[in-house]
Amino acid sequence: DVKVTQSSRYLVKRTGEKVFLECVQDMDHENMFWYRQDPGLGLRLIYFSYDVKMKEKGDIPEGYSVSREKKERFSLILESASTNQTSMYLCASSLSGGGRNEKLFFGSGTQLSVL
Amino acid sequence: SQKIEQNSEALNIQEGKTATLTCNYTNYSPAYLQWYRQDPGRGPVFLLLIRENEKEKRKERLKVTFDTTLKQSLFHITASQPADSATYLCESYGGNQFYFGTGTSLTVIP
């Protein structure tokens, strides 16, 4: 079974801190995605990547950046955390080419609180 | 832009009955729709994918339909069990755009 591992289950940070969320998948998937999930808003796509060093903006990229130096690892960076970035962050991967998201495999999520 | 609307925030049904969840899209017809299950505190788990040119897909007790005229997908769970209680998410892909609905919370009452 595909495993998508997110480095932290819970994270508490201060406003203005730089935050790194790490995600690793073990099945050689081409595509990786970062979503945030908020009550009443559902899952919203922040960034995705369809190849190493390639990235595409999703619906809400402002305040975030990403890094994909290796195929299996996709990092989400909050350059200067703000309280409105308190959320559940979900990483996902998929095998299909061209940035399509067929049959996404999700990690367990990181609940980030920014105080 | 595309909007995905899942009817009914919460749905309660009796064990053994068929649960029917709806997913409506507002704009262009997606290349495909996907359904996921999410349990509290966990990431979503993929269940079924149906493409634009398919009318129906089945997997065990699950069935999904895609009606491009009504701009709607229906997700059915037959012979529902309390273990089916979860939030079910609909997701659309088309034109390199991905959109999730906010989900329907299903509770199956023993």
mmCIF file of N, CA and C in Angstrom, chain A residues 9 33 35 37 40-45 48 56 59 88 90 96 98-109, chain B residues 9 31-32 34 36 38 40-46 49 51 87 89 91-93 96-103:
data_model
loop_
_atom_site.group_PDB
_atom_site.id
_atom_site.type_symbol
_atom_site.label_atom_id
_atom_site.label_comp_id
_atom_site.label_asym_id
_atom_site.label_seq_id
_atom_site.Cartn_x
_atom_site.Cartn_y
_atom_site.Cartn_z
ATOM 1 N N ARG A 9 2.106 15.507 13.465
ATOM 2 C CA ARG A 9 0.653 15.386 13.582
ATOM 3 C C ARG A 9 0.045 16.691 14.106
ATOM 4 N N PHE A 33 0.705 16.927 -3.780
ATOM 5 C CA PHE A 33 -0.218 18.042 -3.570
ATOM 6 C C PHE A 33 -0.195 18.462 -2.105
ATOM 7 N N TYR A 35 -2.875 20.480 0.450
ATOM 8 C CA TYR A 35 -4.188 21.065 0.677
ATOM 9 C C TYR A 35 -4.251 21.593 2.109
ATOM 10 N N GLN A 37 -7.471 22.201 4.995
ATOM 11 C CA GLN A 37 -8.885 21.869 5.215
ATOM 12 C C GLN A 37 -9.402 22.656 6.400
ATOM 13 N N GLY A 40 -16.321 24.028 6.933
ATOM 14 C CA GLY A 40 -17.196 24.822 6.077
ATOM 15 C C GLY A 40 -16.596 25.226 4.748
ATOM 16 N N LEU A 41 -15.294 25.050 4.608
ATOM 17 C CA LEU A 41 -14.629 25.445 3.349
ATOM 18 C C LEU A 41 -14.113 24.251 2.571
ATOM 19 N N GLY A 42 -14.049 23.109 3.207
ATOM 20 C CA GLY A 42 -13.571 21.920 2.513
ATOM 21 C C GLY A 42 -12.070 21.962 2.282
ATOM 22 N N LEU A 43 -11.620 21.096 1.389
ATOM 23 C CA LEU A 43 -10.204 21.045 1.043
ATOM 24 C C LEU A 43 -9.915 22.048 -0.054
ATOM 25 N N ARG A 44 -8.885 22.849 0.156
ATOM 26 C CA ARG A 44 -8.485 23.822 -0.856
ATOM 27 C C ARG A 44 -7.030 23.581 -1.229
ATOM 28 N N LEU A 45 -6.770 23.615 -2.521
ATOM 29 C CA LEU A 45 -5.446 23.283 -3.030
ATOM 30 C C LEU A 45 -4.519 24.486 -2.908
ATOM 31 N N PHE A 48 0.720 22.263 -6.095
ATOM 32 C CA PHE A 48 0.997 20.891 -6.462
ATOM 33 C C PHE A 48 2.242 20.838 -7.340
ATOM 34 N N GLU A 56 3.235 24.103 -9.273
ATOM 35 C CA GLU A 56 2.136 24.880 -9.844
ATOM 36 C C GLU A 56 1.300 25.433 -8.697
ATOM 37 N N ASP A 59 -5.327 27.044 -5.674
ATOM 38 C CA ASP A 59 -6.300 28.119 -5.495
ATOM 39 C C ASP A 59 -5.885 29.168 -4.477
ATOM 40 N N MET A 88 -5.819 22.509 9.227
ATOM 41 C CA MET A 88 -5.334 21.147 9.002
ATOM 42 C C MET A 88 -4.704 21.124 7.614
ATOM 43 N N LEU A 90 -3.010 18.879 4.633
ATOM 44 C CA LEU A 90 -3.001 17.513 4.114
ATOM 45 C C LEU A 90 -2.132 17.445 2.877
ATOM 46 N N SER A 96 -0.763 9.270 -11.595
ATOM 47 C CA SER A 96 -1.065 9.669 -12.962
ATOM 48 C C SER A 96 -0.213 10.848 -13.415
ATOM 49 N N GLY A 98 1.063 14.200 -15.789
ATOM 50 C CA GLY A 98 0.516 15.488 -16.221
ATOM 51 C C GLY A 98 -0.179 16.277 -15.152
ATOM 52 N N GLY A 99 0.112 15.981 -13.895
ATOM 53 C CA GLY A 99 -0.481 16.772 -12.833
ATOM 54 C C GLY A 99 -1.910 16.411 -12.511
ATOM 55 N N ARG A 100 -2.407 15.337 -13.102
ATOM 56 C CA ARG A 100 -3.764 14.922 -12.756
ATOM 57 C C ARG A 100 -3.771 14.276 -11.377
ATOM 58 N N ASN A 101 -4.910 14.305 -10.751
ATOM 59 C CA ASN A 101 -4.977 13.857 -9.358
ATOM 60 C C ASN A 101 -5.842 12.628 -9.185
ATOM 61 N N GLU A 102 -5.792 11.737 -10.165
ATOM 62 C CA GLU A 102 -6.606 10.531 -10.047
ATOM 63 C C GLU A 102 -6.137 9.684 -8.878
ATOM 64 N N LYS A 103 -7.107 9.249 -8.087
ATOM 65 C CA LYS A 103 -6.835 8.355 -6.969
ATOM 66 C C LYS A 103 -5.740 8.895 -6.064
ATOM 67 N N LEU A 104 -6.051 9.957 -5.384
ATOM 68 C CA LEU A 104 -5.113 10.563 -4.457
ATOM 69 C C LEU A 104 -4.929 9.693 -3.219
ATOM 70 N N PHE A 105 -3.670 9.624 -2.764
ATOM 71 C CA PHE A 105 -3.364 9.004 -1.479
ATOM 72 C C PHE A 105 -2.970 10.138 -0.535
ATOM 73 N N PHE A 106 -3.672 10.220 0.590
ATOM 74 C CA PHE A 106 -3.451 11.307 1.536
ATOM 75 C C PHE A 106 -2.646 10.848 2.743
ATOM 76 N N GLY A 107 -1.895 11.788 3.297
ATOM 77 C CA GLY A 107 -1.303 11.580 4.616
ATOM 78 C C GLY A 107 -2.350 11.798 5.697
ATOM 79 N N SER A 108 -1.951 11.628 6.940
ATOM 80 C CA SER A 108 -2.889 11.766 8.067
ATOM 81 C C SER A 108 -3.135 13.219 8.458
ATOM 82 N N GLY A 109 -2.334 14.122 7.912
ATOM 83 C CA GLY A 109 -2.568 15.534 8.171
ATOM 84 C C GLY A 109 -1.714 16.100 9.295
ATOM 85 N N GLU B 9 -25.712 18.822 4.621
ATOM 86 C CA GLU B 9 -24.505 18.781 5.448
ATOM 87 C C GLU B 9 -24.425 17.470 6.201
ATOM 88 N N ALA B 31 -13.719 16.341 -16.325
ATOM 89 C CA ALA B 31 -13.190 15.157 -17.004
ATOM 90 C C ALA B 31 -13.488 13.912 -16.177
ATOM 91 N N TYR B 32 -13.454 14.080 -14.864
ATOM 92 C CA TYR B 32 -13.840 12.993 -13.969
ATOM 93 C C TYR B 32 -14.225 13.542 -12.605
ATOM 94 N N GLN B 34 -14.406 12.254 -8.426
ATOM 95 C CA GLN B 34 -13.918 11.247 -7.490
ATOM 96 C C GLN B 34 -14.692 11.364 -6.178
ATOM 97 N N TYR B 36 -14.378 10.341 -2.029
ATOM 98 C CA TYR B 36 -13.463 9.971 -0.956
ATOM 99 C C TYR B 36 -14.244 9.839 0.338
ATOM 100 N N GLN B 38 -13.734 10.265 4.527
ATOM 101 C CA GLN B 38 -12.839 10.827 5.534
ATOM 102 C C GLN B 38 -13.393 10.562 6.923
ATOM 103 N N PRO B 40 -12.886 11.147 11.166
ATOM 104 C CA PRO B 40 -12.388 12.276 11.978
ATOM 105 C C PRO B 40 -10.899 12.169 12.262
ATOM 106 N N GLY B 41 -10.181 13.260 12.040
ATOM 107 C CA GLY B 41 -8.754 13.313 12.338
ATOM 108 C C GLY B 41 -7.868 12.544 11.372
ATOM 109 N N ARG B 42 -8.450 12.090 10.257
ATOM 110 C CA ARG B 42 -7.660 11.325 9.283
ATOM 111 C C ARG B 42 -7.723 11.984 7.911
ATOM 112 N N GLY B 43 -6.786 11.610 7.033
ATOM 113 C CA GLY B 43 -6.847 12.087 5.665
ATOM 114 C C GLY B 43 -7.906 11.331 4.876
ATOM 115 N N PRO B 44 -8.431 11.919 3.814
ATOM 116 C CA PRO B 44 -9.424 11.234 2.982
ATOM 117 C C PRO B 44 -8.835 9.974 2.349
ATOM 118 N N VAL B 45 -9.726 9.012 2.094
ATOM 119 C CA VAL B 45 -9.355 7.755 1.435
ATOM 120 C C VAL B 45 -10.152 7.628 0.151
ATOM 121 N N PHE B 46 -9.476 7.351 -0.946
ATOM 122 C CA PHE B 46 -10.119 7.236 -2.257
ATOM 123 C C PHE B 46 -11.083 6.049 -2.283
ATOM 124 N N LEU B 49 -13.762 6.549 -8.798
ATOM 125 C CA LEU B 49 -13.595 7.598 -9.806
ATOM 126 C C LEU B 49 -14.512 7.270 -10.973
ATOM 127 N N ARG B 51 -15.572 8.726 -14.921
ATOM 128 C CA ARG B 51 -15.185 9.653 -15.979
ATOM 129 C C ARG B 51 -16.421 10.216 -16.671
ATOM 130 N N THR B 87 -17.488 11.123 6.794
ATOM 131 C CA THR B 87 -17.769 12.225 5.864
ATOM 132 C C THR B 87 -17.315 11.802 4.482
ATOM 133 N N LEU B 89 -16.564 12.942 0.568
ATOM 134 C CA LEU B 89 -16.170 14.109 -0.211
ATOM 135 C C LEU B 89 -16.251 13.810 -1.694
ATOM 136 N N GLU B 91 -15.008 15.238 -5.473
ATOM 137 C CA GLU B 91 -13.946 16.068 -6.041
ATOM 138 C C GLU B 91 -14.040 16.033 -7.567
ATOM 139 N N SER B 92 -13.835 17.187 -8.195
ATOM 140 C CA SER B 92 -13.890 17.227 -9.652
ATOM 141 C C SER B 92 -12.565 17.660 -10.226
ATOM 142 N N TYR B 93 -12.269 17.125 -11.398
ATOM 143 C CA TYR B 93 -11.075 17.552 -12.132
ATOM 144 C C TYR B 93 -11.485 17.889 -13.566
ATOM 145 N N ASN B 96 -7.373 21.217 -15.851
ATOM 146 C CA ASN B 96 -6.258 21.369 -14.916
ATOM 147 C C ASN B 96 -6.671 22.073 -13.624
ATOM 148 N N GLN B 97 -7.948 22.001 -13.298
ATOM 149 C CA GLN B 97 -8.455 22.585 -12.060
ATOM 150 C C GLN B 97 -9.026 21.472 -11.192
ATOM 151 N N PHE B 98 -8.755 21.576 -9.898
ATOM 152 C CA PHE B 98 -9.231 20.550 -8.962
ATOM 153 C C PHE B 98 -10.102 21.221 -7.906
ATOM 154 N N TYR B 99 -11.269 20.673 -7.665
ATOM 155 C CA TYR B 99 -12.147 21.261 -6.652
ATOM 156 C C TYR B 99 -12.796 20.162 -5.818
ATOM 157 N N PHE B 100 -12.711 20.341 -4.496
ATOM 158 C CA PHE B 100 -13.408 19.456 -3.570
ATOM 159 C C PHE B 100 -14.692 20.130 -3.086
ATOM 160 N N GLY B 101 -15.714 19.319 -2.843
ATOM 161 C CA GLY B 101 -16.878 19.804 -2.127
ATOM 162 C C GLY B 101 -16.576 19.825 -0.640
ATOM 163 N N THR B 102 -17.506 20.369 0.149
ATOM 164 C CA THR B 102 -17.288 20.467 1.592
ATOM 165 C C THR B 102 -17.660 19.180 2.325
ATOM 166 N N GLY B 103 -18.259 18.246 1.604
ATOM 167 C CA GLY B 103 -18.516 16.944 2.207
ATOM 168 C C GLY B 103 -19.896 16.781 2.792
#
